[in-house]
Short mmCIF file of C-alpha atoms in Angstrom, two decimals:
data_model
loop_
_atom_site.label_atom_id
_atom_site.label_comp_id
_atom_site.label_asym_id
_atom_site.label_seq_id
_atom_site.Cartn_x
_atom_site.Cartn_y
_atom_site.Cartn_z
CA UNK Q 1 12.76 26.66 0.05
CA UNK Q 2 15.49 25.93 2.56
CA UNK Q 3 18.77 25.38 0.73
CA UNK Q 4 22.05 24.10 2.13
CA UNK Q 5 24.85 26.38 1.10
CA UNK Q 6 28.33 24.97 1.74
CA UNK Q 7 31.39 27.17 1.51
CA UNK Q 8 34.98 26.34 2.29
CA UNK Q 9 38.33 28.04 2.25
CA UNK Q 10 39.67 25.23 0.07
CA UNK Q 11 38.98 25.89 -3.65
CA UNK Q 12 39.99 22.32 -4.53
CA UNK Q 13 36.96 20.65 -2.98
CA UNK Q 14 34.62 20.89 -6.00
CA UNK Q 15 37.38 19.79 -8.34
CA UNK Q 16 38.25 16.94 -6.01
CA UNK Q 17 34.69 15.68 -5.91
CA UNK Q 18 34.30 16.01 -9.67
CA UNK Q 19 37.46 13.96 -10.29
CA UNK Q 20 36.44 11.31 -7.75
CA UNK Q 21 32.96 10.90 -9.25
CA UNK Q 22 34.21 10.93 -12.84
CA UNK Q 23 37.15 8.57 -12.31
CA UNK Q 24 35.67 6.50 -9.53
CA UNK Q 25 35.70 3.15 -11.36
CA UNK Q 26 39.45 3.54 -11.92
CA UNK Q 27 40.47 4.99 -8.53
CA UNK Q 28 43.07 2.76 -6.95
CA UNK Q 29 45.89 3.89 -4.69
CA UNK Q 30 48.44 1.18 -3.81
CA UNK Q 31 50.12 3.29 -1.14
CA UNK Q 32 46.83 3.79 0.71
CA UNK Q 33 45.65 0.25 0.27
CA UNK Q 34 47.91 -0.89 3.06
CA UNK Q 35 45.66 1.03 5.44
CA UNK Q 36 42.71 -1.20 4.54
CA UNK Q 37 42.40 -4.82 5.66
CA UNK Q 38 44.62 -7.31 3.90
CA UNK Q 39 42.89 -8.77 0.85
CA UNK Q 40 43.34 -11.96 -1.04
CA UNK Q 41 44.41 -11.98 -4.68
CA UNK Q 42 40.77 -12.38 -5.73
CA UNK Q 43 39.92 -9.19 -3.83
CA UNK Q 44 42.85 -7.16 -5.12
CA UNK Q 45 40.68 -5.47 -7.74
CA UNK Q 46 38.42 -3.86 -5.14
CA UNK Q 47 38.41 -0.11 -5.71
CA UNK Q 48 39.85 2.19 -3.07
CA UNK Q 49 38.41 5.64 -2.47
CA UNK Q 50 40.58 7.98 -0.40
CA UNK Q 51 38.37 10.44 1.42
CA UNK Q 52 38.89 13.20 3.98
CA UNK Q 53 36.62 14.15 6.84
CA UNK Q 54 35.56 17.39 5.14
CA UNK Q 55 34.78 15.63 1.88
CA UNK Q 56 32.72 13.07 3.78
CA UNK Q 57 30.55 15.85 5.16
CA UNK Q 58 30.11 17.38 1.69
CA UNK Q 59 29.06 14.06 0.14
CA UNK Q 60 26.64 13.37 2.98
CA UNK Q 61 24.96 16.76 2.59
CA UNK Q 62 24.60 16.15 -1.13
CA UNK Q 63 23.31 12.58 -1.03
CA UNK Q 64 21.77 11.81 2.36
CA UNK Q 65 18.08 10.90 2.06
CA UNK Q 66 17.12 12.28 5.48
CA UNK Q 67 18.26 15.72 4.36
CA UNK Q 68 16.30 15.45 1.13
CA UNK Q 69 13.19 14.49 3.07
CA UNK Q 70 13.56 17.23 5.67
CA UNK Q 71 14.06 19.89 3.00
CA UNK Q 72 10.41 19.38 2.01
CA UNK Q 73 9.05 20.36 5.43
CA UNK Q 74 9.65 24.14 5.03
CA UNK Q 75 7.96 24.01 1.63
CA UNK Q 76 4.93 22.34 3.18
CA UNK Q 77 4.81 24.97 5.93
CA UNK Q 78 4.98 27.77 3.37
CA UNK Q 79 1.92 26.36 1.64
CA UNK Q 80 0.15 26.25 5.01
CA UNK Q 81 0.82 29.97 5.43
CA UNK Q 82 -0.65 30.65 1.99
CA UNK Q 83 -3.68 28.55 2.89
CA UNK Q 84 -4.32 30.43 6.14
CA UNK Q 85 -3.72 33.84 4.55
CA UNK Q 86 -6.00 32.89 1.67
CA UNK Q 87 -8.95 32.86 4.05
CA UNK Q 88 -8.73 36.68 4.20
CA UNK Q 89 -8.89 39.20 1.36
CA UNK Q 90 -9.63 36.36 -1.05
CA UNK Q 91 -12.85 37.26 -2.93
CA UNK Q 92 -15.26 34.44 -3.68
CA UNK Q 93 -17.46 34.68 -6.72
CA UNK Q 94 -20.74 32.79 -6.71
CA UNK Q 95 -23.31 32.09 -9.41
CA UNK Q 96 -26.74 30.50 -9.16
CA UNK Q 97 -29.41 29.86 -11.77
CA UNK Q 98 -32.67 27.98 -11.54
CA UNK Q 99 -36.17 27.62 -12.93
CA UNK Q 100 -39.41 26.26 -11.52
CA UNK Q 101 -43.03 25.88 -12.58
CA UNK Q 102 -46.07 24.92 -10.55
CA UNK Q 103 -49.81 24.35 -10.93
CA UNK Q 104 -51.85 24.03 -7.74
CA UNK Q 105 -55.47 24.47 -6.80
CA UNK Q 106 -56.24 27.16 -4.26
CA UNK Q 107 -59.15 27.63 -1.94
CA UNK Q 108 -59.17 31.41 -1.68
CA UNK Q 109 -60.44 34.04 -4.07
CA UNK Q 110 -57.53 36.23 -3.00
CA UNK Q 111 -55.19 33.95 -4.96
CA UNK Q 112 -56.66 35.40 -8.14
CA UNK Q 113 -57.26 32.04 -9.81
CA UNK Q 114 -58.89 28.73 -8.99
CA UNK Q 115 -55.84 26.87 -10.30
CA UNK Q 116 -52.81 29.05 -9.74
CA UNK Q 117 -50.07 28.67 -12.30
CA UNK Q 118 -46.65 30.23 -11.70
CA UNK Q 119 -43.32 30.09 -13.44
CA UNK Q 120 -40.01 31.48 -12.14
CA UNK Q 121 -36.56 31.92 -13.64
CA UNK Q 122 -33.83 33.04 -11.19
CA UNK Q 123 -30.33 34.13 -12.11
CA UNK Q 124 -28.21 35.33 -9.18
CA UNK Q 125 -24.55 36.16 -8.72
CA UNK Q 126 -22.47 37.67 -5.98
CA UNK Q 127 -19.01 38.21 -4.56
CA UNK Q 128 -18.00 37.98 -0.90
CA UNK Q 129 -14.80 38.59 1.03
CA UNK Q 130 -13.71 38.08 4.59
CA UNK Q 131 -11.59 40.73 6.31
CA UNK Q 132 -8.86 40.15 8.88
CA UNK Q 133 -11.01 41.90 11.47
CA UNK Q 134 -13.57 39.10 11.16
CA UNK Q 135 -16.25 40.78 9.06
CA UNK Q 136 -17.75 39.39 5.89
CA UNK Q 137 -18.74 41.76 3.09
CA UNK Q 138 -20.91 40.55 0.23
CA UNK Q 139 -22.34 42.16 -2.88
CA UNK Q 140 -25.21 40.22 -4.43
CA UNK Q 141 -27.20 40.77 -7.63
CA UNK Q 142 -30.51 38.85 -7.76
CA UNK Q 143 -32.66 38.67 -10.90
CA UNK Q 144 -36.07 37.04 -11.35
CA UNK Q 145 -38.57 36.57 -14.17
CA UNK Q 146 -42.03 35.74 -12.81
CA UNK Q 147 -45.21 34.67 -14.63
CA UNK Q 148 -48.63 33.98 -13.05
CA UNK Q 149 -52.26 33.64 -14.09
CA UNK Q 150 -53.47 35.48 -10.98
CA UNK Q 151 -55.92 38.28 -11.77
CA UNK Q 152 -54.18 40.36 -9.13
CA UNK Q 153 -50.92 40.37 -11.09
CA UNK Q 154 -50.27 43.81 -12.59
CA UNK Q 155 -47.41 42.57 -14.79
CA UNK Q 156 -47.11 39.30 -16.58
CA UNK Q 157 -44.28 38.50 -17.11
CA UNK Q 158 -42.68 40.51 -14.30
CA UNK Q 159 -38.95 41.26 -14.01
CA UNK Q 160 -37.30 42.17 -10.69
CA UNK Q 161 -33.64 43.03 -9.99
CA UNK Q 162 -32.05 43.62 -6.62
CA UNK Q 163 -28.53 44.71 -5.72
CA UNK Q 164 -27.57 44.39 -2.04
CA UNK Q 165 -24.39 45.24 -0.13
CA UNK Q 166 -24.28 43.35 3.18
CA UNK Q 167 -21.84 43.53 6.09
CA UNK Q 168 -21.79 41.00 8.90
CA UNK Q 169 -19.18 41.74 11.56
CA UNK Q 170 -18.51 40.14 14.97
CA UNK Q 171 -18.22 42.51 17.90
CA UNK Q 172 -17.10 40.11 20.65
CA UNK Q 173 -16.22 36.54 19.67
CA UNK Q 174 -13.83 36.35 16.69
CA UNK Q 175 -13.47 40.14 16.61
CA UNK Q 176 -10.30 41.86 15.47
CA UNK Q 177 -7.17 41.10 13.52
CA UNK Q 178 -5.39 39.93 16.65
CA UNK Q 179 -7.71 36.94 16.92
CA UNK Q 180 -8.32 36.17 13.27
CA UNK Q 181 -4.62 36.46 12.45
CA UNK Q 182 -3.59 33.87 15.06
CA UNK Q 183 -3.67 30.98 12.61
CA UNK Q 184 -1.37 32.88 10.26
CA UNK Q 185 1.04 33.60 13.11
CA UNK Q 186 1.02 29.95 14.14
CA UNK Q 187 1.66 28.88 10.53
CA UNK Q 188 4.60 31.30 10.30
CA UNK Q 189 6.00 29.97 13.57
CA UNK Q 190 5.63 26.43 12.25
CA UNK Q 191 7.63 27.46 9.19
CA UNK Q 192 10.44 28.67 11.41
CA UNK Q 193 10.20 25.51 13.50
CA UNK Q 194 10.59 23.40 10.36
CA UNK Q 195 13.67 25.41 9.35
CA UNK Q 196 15.21 24.88 12.78
CA UNK Q 197 14.35 21.20 12.52
CA UNK Q 198 16.25 21.09 9.24
CA UNK Q 199 19.22 22.59 11.09
CA UNK Q 200 18.89 19.88 13.73
CA UNK Q 201 18.88 17.15 11.09
CA UNK Q 202 21.85 18.67 9.24
CA UNK Q 203 23.78 19.12 12.50
CA UNK Q 204 23.12 15.54 13.57
CA UNK Q 205 24.21 14.31 10.14
CA UNK Q 206 27.44 16.31 10.28
CA UNK Q 207 28.21 14.94 13.72
CA UNK Q 208 27.31 11.36 12.79
CA UNK Q 209 29.47 11.51 9.65
CA UNK Q 210 32.48 12.87 11.52
CA UNK Q 211 32.19 10.43 14.41
CA UNK Q 212 31.73 7.52 12.03
CA UNK Q 213 34.72 8.80 10.07
CA UNK Q 214 36.83 8.70 13.22
CA UNK Q 215 35.50 5.20 13.93
CA UNK Q 216 36.74 4.21 10.48
CA UNK Q 217 40.12 5.81 11.22
CA UNK Q 218 40.20 3.83 14.45
CA UNK Q 219 39.31 0.69 12.52
CA UNK Q 220 42.18 1.26 10.07
CA UNK Q 221 44.75 1.93 12.79
CA UNK Q 222 43.37 -0.85 14.95
CA UNK Q 223 43.81 -3.23 12.03
CA UNK Q 224 47.44 -2.17 11.75
CA UNK Q 225 47.98 -2.79 15.45
CA UNK Q 226 46.32 -6.21 15.29
CA UNK Q 227 48.33 -7.11 12.18
CA UNK Q 228 51.57 -6.09 13.91
CA UNK Q 229 50.59 -8.22 16.88
CA UNK Q 230 50.04 -11.17 14.53
CA UNK Q 231 53.42 -10.62 12.88
CA UNK Q 232 55.12 -10.48 16.28
CA UNK Q 233 53.35 -13.70 17.32
CA UNK Q 234 54.38 -15.39 14.05
CA UNK Q 235 57.98 -14.29 14.60
CA UNK Q 236 57.84 -15.75 18.12
CA UNK Q 237 56.52 -19.02 16.69
CA UNK Q 238 59.40 -19.23 14.23
CA UNK Q 239 61.96 -18.44 16.91
CA UNK Q 240 60.36 -20.90 19.31
CA UNK Q 241 60.51 -23.60 16.61
CA UNK Q 242 64.24 -22.99 16.24
CA UNK Q 243 64.83 -23.05 20.00
CA UNK Q 244 62.78 -26.26 20.41
CA UNK Q 245 64.74 -27.86 17.59
CA UNK Q 246 67.96 -26.80 19.33
CA UNK Q 247 66.79 -28.31 22.57
CA UNK Q 248 66.66 -24.99 24.38
CA UNK Q 249 62.89 -25.08 24.94
CA UNK Q 250 60.42 -27.87 25.53
CA UNK Q 251 57.80 -28.86 22.93
CA UNK Q 252 55.11 -27.29 25.11
CA UNK Q 253 56.60 -23.87 24.33
CA UNK Q 254 55.98 -24.40 20.61
CA UNK Q 255 52.38 -25.35 21.36
CA UNK Q 256 51.99 -22.15 23.37
CA UNK Q 257 53.46 -20.06 20.52
CA UNK Q 258 51.10 -21.65 17.99
CA UNK Q 259 48.17 -20.95 20.31
CA UNK Q 260 49.22 -17.30 20.50
CA UNK Q 261 49.27 -17.07 16.70
CA UNK Q 262 45.78 -18.53 16.50
CA UNK Q 263 44.56 -16.03 19.11
CA UNK Q 264 46.06 -13.14 17.14
CA UNK Q 265 44.42 -14.42 13.94
CA UNK Q 266 41.05 -14.55 15.69
CA UNK Q 267 41.72 -11.09 17.05
CA UNK Q 268 42.51 -9.88 13.54
CA UNK Q 269 39.20 -11.31 12.25
CA UNK Q 270 37.34 -9.36 14.96
CA UNK Q 271 39.20 -6.21 13.90
CA UNK Q 272 38.23 -6.79 10.27
CA UNK Q 273 34.60 -7.11 11.30
CA UNK Q 274 34.76 -3.79 13.17
CA UNK Q 275 36.47 -2.16 10.19
CA UNK Q 276 33.83 -3.36 7.73
CA UNK Q 277 31.08 -2.29 10.13
CA UNK Q 278 32.51 1.25 10.20
CA UNK Q 279 32.79 1.12 6.40
CA UNK Q 280 29.14 0.15 6.05
CA UNK Q 281 27.93 2.85 8.45
CA UNK Q 282 29.89 5.60 6.70
CA UNK Q 283 28.75 4.45 3.25
CA UNK Q 284 25.16 4.51 4.46
CA UNK Q 285 25.54 8.07 5.74
CA UNK Q 286 27.18 9.22 2.50
CA UNK Q 287 24.57 7.35 0.42
CA UNK Q 288 27.14 6.77 -2.30
CA UNK Q 289 24.69 4.64 -4.25
CA UNK Q 290 23.31 7.96 -5.55
CA UNK Q 291 26.46 8.36 -7.65
CA UNK Q 292 28.09 5.93 -10.07
CA UNK Q 293 30.05 3.96 -7.50
CA UNK Q 294 31.52 0.54 -8.34
CA UNK Q 295 29.97 -2.58 -6.92
CA UNK Q 296 32.84 -3.01 -4.45
CA UNK Q 297 34.92 -0.23 -3.01
CA UNK Q 298 36.75 0.60 0.18
CA UNK Q 299 36.74 4.01 1.84
CA UNK Q 300 40.21 4.90 3.05
CA UNK Q 301 40.36 7.90 5.42
CA UNK Q 302 43.15 10.37 4.71
CA UNK Q 303 42.86 12.47 7.89
CA UNK Q 304 44.73 11.63 11.06
CA UNK Q 305 43.32 12.20 14.54
CA UNK Q 306 44.25 15.48 16.22
CA UNK Q 307 46.55 15.31 19.19
CA UNK Q 308 46.73 19.01 19.96
CA UNK Q 309 45.73 19.75 23.56
CA UNK Q 310 42.61 21.86 23.67
CA UNK Q 311 41.03 23.50 26.68
CA UNK Q 312 37.41 24.57 26.41
CA UNK Q 313 35.38 26.80 28.70
CA UNK Q 314 32.03 25.46 29.84
CA UNK Q 315 30.84 29.00 30.52
CA UNK Q 316 31.67 30.25 27.02
CA UNK Q 317 30.33 27.06 25.51
CA UNK Q 318 27.03 27.51 27.33
CA UNK Q 319 26.71 31.06 25.97
CA UNK Q 320 27.21 29.74 22.43
CA UNK Q 321 24.76 26.90 23.02
CA UNK Q 322 22.00 29.15 24.33
CA UNK Q 323 22.52 31.49 21.39
CA UNK Q 324 22.82 28.86 18.64
CA UNK Q 325 21.10 25.59 19.50
CA UNK Q 326 18.15 25.20 17.10
CA UNK Q 327 16.29 23.01 19.60
CA UNK Q 328 15.97 26.03 21.91
CA UNK Q 329 14.48 28.20 19.19
CA UNK Q 330 12.06 25.41 18.33
CA UNK Q 331 10.94 25.15 21.95
CA UNK Q 332 10.52 28.93 22.24
CA UNK Q 333 8.42 29.09 19.07
CA UNK Q 334 6.31 26.20 20.29
CA UNK Q 335 5.76 28.04 23.57
CA UNK Q 336 4.69 31.11 21.61
CA UNK Q 337 2.21 28.99 19.64
CA UNK Q 338 0.77 27.66 22.90
CA UNK Q 339 0.38 31.21 24.22
CA UNK Q 340 -1.49 32.12 21.04
CA UNK Q 341 -3.70 29.11 21.62
CA UNK Q 342 -4.59 30.40 25.09
CA UNK Q 343 -5.43 33.80 23.64
CA UNK Q 344 -7.73 32.22 21.06
CA UNK Q 345 -9.40 29.97 23.66
CA UNK Q 346 -10.13 32.97 25.88
CA UNK Q 347 -11.84 34.74 22.99
CA UNK Q 348 -13.98 31.69 22.23
CA UNK Q 349 -15.60 31.94 25.66
CA UNK Q 350 -17.27 35.23 24.69
CA UNK Q 351 -20.85 35.30 23.41
CA UNK Q 352 -21.48 35.87 19.74
CA UNK Q 353 -22.55 39.46 19.09
CA UNK Q 354 -22.72 40.28 15.40
CA UNK Q 355 -23.56 43.53 13.63
CA UNK Q 356 -25.65 43.05 10.52
CA UNK Q 357 -26.17 45.85 8.05
CA UNK Q 358 -27.21 46.04 4.44
CA UNK Q 359 -28.21 48.58 1.82
CA UNK Q 360 -29.86 47.69 -1.46
CA UNK Q 361 -31.34 48.91 -4.70
CA UNK Q 362 -34.25 47.36 -6.56
CA UNK Q 363 -35.94 47.63 -9.92
CA UNK Q 364 -39.17 46.32 -11.42
CA UNK Q 365 -40.64 46.09 -14.92
CA UNK Q 366 -42.97 43.93 -16.94
CA UNK Q 367 -45.85 43.73 -19.37
CA UNK Q 368 -49.09 45.22 -17.91
CA UNK Q 369 -51.95 42.76 -17.73
CA UNK Q 370 -55.42 43.45 -19.15
CA UNK Q 371 -57.45 41.68 -16.49
CA UNK Q 372 -61.00 42.55 -15.44
CA UNK Q 373 -59.94 43.26 -11.88
CA UNK Q 374 -58.23 46.49 -12.78
CA UNK Q 375 -61.48 47.84 -14.25
CA UNK Q 376 -63.69 46.90 -11.30
CA UNK Q 377 -65.16 50.10 -9.87
CA UNK Q 378 -64.82 50.75 -6.18
CA UNK Q 379 -67.41 53.33 -5.20
CA UNK Q 380 -67.92 54.02 -8.87
CA UNK Q 381 -64.18 54.58 -9.45
CA UNK Q 382 -61.91 52.06 -11.32
CA UNK Q 383 -59.15 50.43 -9.30
CA UNK Q 384 -56.46 51.81 -11.56
CA UNK Q 385 -57.47 55.30 -10.58
CA UNK Q 386 -56.17 54.65 -7.07
CA UNK Q 387 -52.67 54.18 -8.46
CA UNK Q 388 -50.46 57.23 -9.02
CA UNK Q 389 -50.67 58.64 -12.49
CA UNK Q 390 -48.47 56.74 -14.90
CA UNK Q 391 -47.11 54.27 -12.35
CA UNK Q 392 -48.12 51.23 -14.30
CA UNK Q 393 -46.96 52.64 -17.60
CA UNK Q 394 -43.66 53.82 -16.08
CA UNK Q 395 -42.81 50.28 -15.02
CA UNK Q 396 -43.69 48.78 -18.35
CA UNK Q 397 -40.78 47.12 -20.16
CA UNK Q 398 -38.43 44.17 -20.19
CA UNK Q 399 -35.50 43.00 -18.12
CA UNK Q 400 -33.24 45.83 -19.24
CA UNK Q 401 -35.84 48.29 -17.97
CA UNK Q 402 -35.78 46.62 -14.58
CA UNK Q 403 -32.00 47.10 -14.50
CA UNK Q 404 -32.52 50.75 -15.47
CA UNK Q 405 -34.85 51.23 -12.52
CA UNK Q 406 -32.33 49.46 -10.31
CA UNK Q 407 -29.42 51.74 -11.13
CA UNK Q 408 -31.58 54.87 -11.12
CA UNK Q 409 -31.34 54.86 -7.33
CA UNK Q 410 -35.04 55.65 -6.89
CA UNK Q 411 -35.77 52.53 -4.87
CA UNK Q 412 -33.42 52.18 -1.87
CA UNK Q 413 -33.72 49.90 1.15
CA UNK Q 414 -31.48 49.37 4.15
CA UNK Q 415 -31.31 47.27 7.27
CA UNK Q 416 -29.26 47.37 10.48
CA UNK Q 417 -29.40 45.05 13.43
CA UNK Q 418 -27.60 42.92 16.00
CA UNK Q 419 -27.51 39.19 16.45
CA UNK Q 420 -26.70 37.71 19.86
CA UNK Q 421 -26.04 34.07 20.76
CA UNK Q 422 -25.10 33.18 24.34
CA UNK Q 423 -24.05 29.56 24.97
CA UNK Q 424 -25.50 28.28 28.22
CA UNK Q 425 -22.88 26.60 30.36
CA UNK Q 426 -20.22 27.00 27.66
CA UNK Q 427 -18.49 23.82 28.81
CA UNK Q 428 -16.77 23.23 25.48
CA UNK Q 429 -15.08 26.66 25.46
CA UNK Q 430 -14.04 26.33 29.09
CA UNK Q 431 -12.53 22.90 28.48
CA UNK Q 432 -10.61 24.19 25.44
CA UNK Q 433 -9.24 27.07 27.52
CA UNK Q 434 -8.14 24.74 30.31
CA UNK Q 435 -6.47 22.46 27.75
CA UNK Q 436 -4.69 25.41 26.09
CA UNK Q 437 -3.36 26.61 29.46
CA UNK Q 438 -2.07 23.14 30.31
CA UNK Q 439 -0.32 22.91 26.94
CA UNK Q 440 1.25 26.33 27.51
CA UNK Q 441 2.52 25.23 30.92
CA UNK Q 442 3.83 22.01 29.41
CA UNK Q 443 5.74 23.93 26.74
CA UNK Q 444 7.19 26.26 29.39
CA UNK Q 445 8.44 23.33 31.46
CA UNK Q 446 9.76 21.63 28.32
CA UNK Q 447 11.81 24.73 27.53
CA UNK Q 448 13.21 24.85 31.06
CA UNK Q 449 14.08 21.14 30.92
CA UNK Q 450 15.78 21.60 27.56
CA UNK Q 451 17.87 24.47 28.92
CA UNK Q 452 18.92 22.34 31.88
CA UNK Q 453 19.75 19.43 29.59
CA UNK Q 454 21.87 21.63 27.34
CA UNK Q 455 23.69 23.03 30.37
CA UNK Q 456 24.52 19.52 31.59
CA UNK Q 457 25.63 18.48 28.10
CA UNK Q 458 27.97 21.43 27.72
CA UNK Q 459 29.48 20.97 31.17
CA UNK Q 460 29.87 17.22 30.68
CA UNK Q 461 31.54 17.48 27.27
CA UNK Q 462 33.79 20.29 28.51
CA UNK Q 463 34.99 18.16 31.43
CA UNK Q 464 35.57 15.20 29.13
CA UNK Q 465 37.65 17.25 26.67
CA UNK Q 466 39.72 18.95 29.36
CA UNK Q 467 40.53 15.63 31.04
CA UNK Q 468 40.97 13.57 27.89
CA UNK Q 469 44.56 14.69 27.23
CA UNK Q 470 45.63 13.30 30.61
CA UNK Q 471 43.99 10.01 29.62
CA UNK Q 472 45.89 10.02 26.31
CA UNK Q 473 49.18 10.70 28.08
CA UNK Q 474 48.46 7.88 30.51
CA UNK Q 475 47.64 5.47 27.67
CA UNK Q 476 50.83 6.48 25.87
CA UNK Q 477 52.89 5.85 29.01
CA UNK Q 478 51.29 2.44 29.42
CA UNK Q 479 52.19 1.60 25.82
CA UNK Q 480 55.81 2.60 26.39
CA UNK Q 481 55.93 0.39 29.48
CA UNK Q 482 54.36 -2.48 27.54
CA UNK Q 483 57.02 -2.10 24.83
CA UNK Q 484 59.79 -2.21 27.41
CA UNK Q 485 58.25 -5.27 29.05
CA UNK Q 486 58.11 -7.05 25.70
CA UNK Q 487 61.72 -6.21 24.94
CA UNK Q 488 62.75 -7.48 28.37
CA UNK Q 489 60.69 -10.66 27.95
CA UNK Q 490 62.22 -11.37 24.53
CA UNK Q 491 65.74 -10.78 25.87
CA UNK Q 492 64.97 -13.00 28.84
CA UNK Q 493 63.74 -15.73 26.49
CA UNK Q 494 67.04 -15.63 24.61
CA UNK Q 495 68.97 -15.73 27.89
CA UNK Q 496 66.80 -18.51 29.29
CA UNK Q 497 65.44 -16.51 32.21
CA UNK Q 498 61.95 -15.98 30.72
CA UNK Q 499 59.42 -18.37 29.27
CA UNK Q 500 57.42 -18.25 26.08
CA UNK Q 501 54.38 -17.59 28.25
CA UNK Q 502 56.03 -14.40 29.53
CA UNK Q 503 56.70 -13.23 25.98
CA UNK Q 504 53.15 -14.05 24.87
CA UNK Q 505 51.70 -12.18 27.84
CA UNK Q 506 53.92 -9.17 27.09
CA UNK Q 507 52.89 -9.25 23.43
CA UNK Q 508 49.22 -9.36 24.41
CA UNK Q 509 49.62 -6.48 26.84
CA UNK Q 510 51.40 -4.38 24.22
CA UNK Q 511 48.67 -5.02 21.65
CA UNK Q 512 46.00 -4.01 24.15
CA UNK Q 513 47.97 -0.92 25.17
CA UNK Q 514 48.39 0.17 21.54
CA UNK Q 515 44.70 -0.28 20.85
CA UNK Q 516 43.70 1.49 24.05
CA UNK Q 517 45.86 4.45 23.06
CA UNK Q 518 44.28 4.56 19.59
CA UNK Q 519 40.80 4.34 21.09
CA UNK Q 520 41.56 7.12 23.57
CA UNK Q 521 42.84 9.40 20.82
CA UNK Q 522 39.80 8.64 18.67
CA UNK Q 523 37.42 9.32 21.55
CA UNK Q 524 39.13 12.66 22.10
CA UNK Q 525 38.51 13.66 18.48
CA UNK Q 526 34.90 12.46 18.70
CA UNK Q 527 34.49 14.59 21.82
CA UNK Q 528 35.70 17.63 19.87
CA UNK Q 529 33.03 16.92 17.27
CA UNK Q 530 30.42 16.52 20.01
CA UNK Q 531 31.52 19.86 21.46
CA UNK Q 532 30.68 21.56 18.17
CA UNK Q 533 27.20 20.02 18.28
CA UNK Q 534 26.66 20.77 21.96
CA UNK Q 535 27.60 24.44 21.58
CA UNK Q 536 25.66 24.81 18.33
CA UNK Q 537 28.63 25.76 16.12
CA UNK Q 538 28.72 22.68 13.88
CA UNK Q 539 27.07 24.48 10.96
CA UNK Q 540 29.35 27.48 11.39
CA UNK Q 541 32.37 25.19 11.50
CA UNK Q 542 31.59 23.97 7.97
CA UNK Q 543 30.24 27.33 6.74
CA UNK Q 544 26.77 25.89 6.12
CA UNK Q 545 23.98 28.41 5.65
CA UNK Q 546 20.36 27.24 5.67
#
């Protein structure tokens, strides 16, 4: 069974999770609550769960349903291997018993009776086994008790026992372990493919959790920026009210200030919607309903976005990707399976040539009959005189005597032969071979396309990361300029050289600049997460062993 093993350098993680789960209904952190959207007094009792990015990944791996589902695939593939291997070296024991009785008129004196009556009791058993080379070996023991009213019957009842060892082995089609073991090889490859698929699912989950976590961080910080913008607009409204009352500004200015406040409130509502959307997506990934979570709770991220400049090498990243990406290993194993399919299809075009050989022992016994035929003279000599001395008496006895004759080894038979079947036209086998070759070519092209796609992904993410810091610096510079413009507009309003419209426009530009900077920083951190996925090091980053 594929198990997810998570290790970390921090020994406090298990204790942290245990405390959070145990004390969840009482977790409430006033200092962190300010990071969440403002709540009314009726919502003040909503629980707050501080959570880090690393802890989010741990909870997701423990609770996510997709992971639980995908863990079953390797177990299913293991059973398929056992099923395919069970076709070889798995003895089969058979048992058969039956009885019949018949009465039928006959039209020949050679039948020995005008109305021939027979009665049979058969008890047979045997064991057979198929070898990896394609042959089938069977050992069969057949027993019969026979009764008849025919005057030609020397024994009545008559007991016969036969023991036969039979070998049937293909010599062309389906010959050899290389052909018969193909299904086992394919099943083993499918097991590895399922394990790599589990890695793909785990990797995608890790990436989704981290990127959603950063979206939540963006939502929290974006809410702060929108709330500050609302506070600034409210301050402008109060100041404008004072200046209108003092006759320094017209009434239209107050209307403009109130409009700006309403716009910031609408903007804040949109930010709350985005925040709650990120909350819902992260909760769904963590599947926190699997633990005793309260009915209402708010996830509060404790990690801040990284701002450290990082330069990545597309060449080194491509080396890691080609060595670690599970999708590549899946495609290579699938190509190997298709090649095995071509090999099998080629073999199926051959005619069937089977060797058949058997060796057997037999035994006979019964009660001698006292019929008039045995005393009929032939040339003045009784029929029984033509039989070897003591033959009839030596075979006299019951079933156990028949077994004794069987195992004495006095009565041996054997058979060898060949069986040939040549399909005329063989269209089915040729079509299967053509199909297998097309599937192999398709898998080869799929692998090449995947390699090209991975190369483009690595190069694209590398360019994005290396250029993202310049974008962050540009966004930061724009924010500084927007702050200066707002200060100048507010000073100009006090001096009477700027209008309320100028201040509102400067406030709006500053809010947009702050949010653009936050978004740029968040996108940079999401790109770093995507780099780990693209280069195939996401599992290594969190010390996850499958």
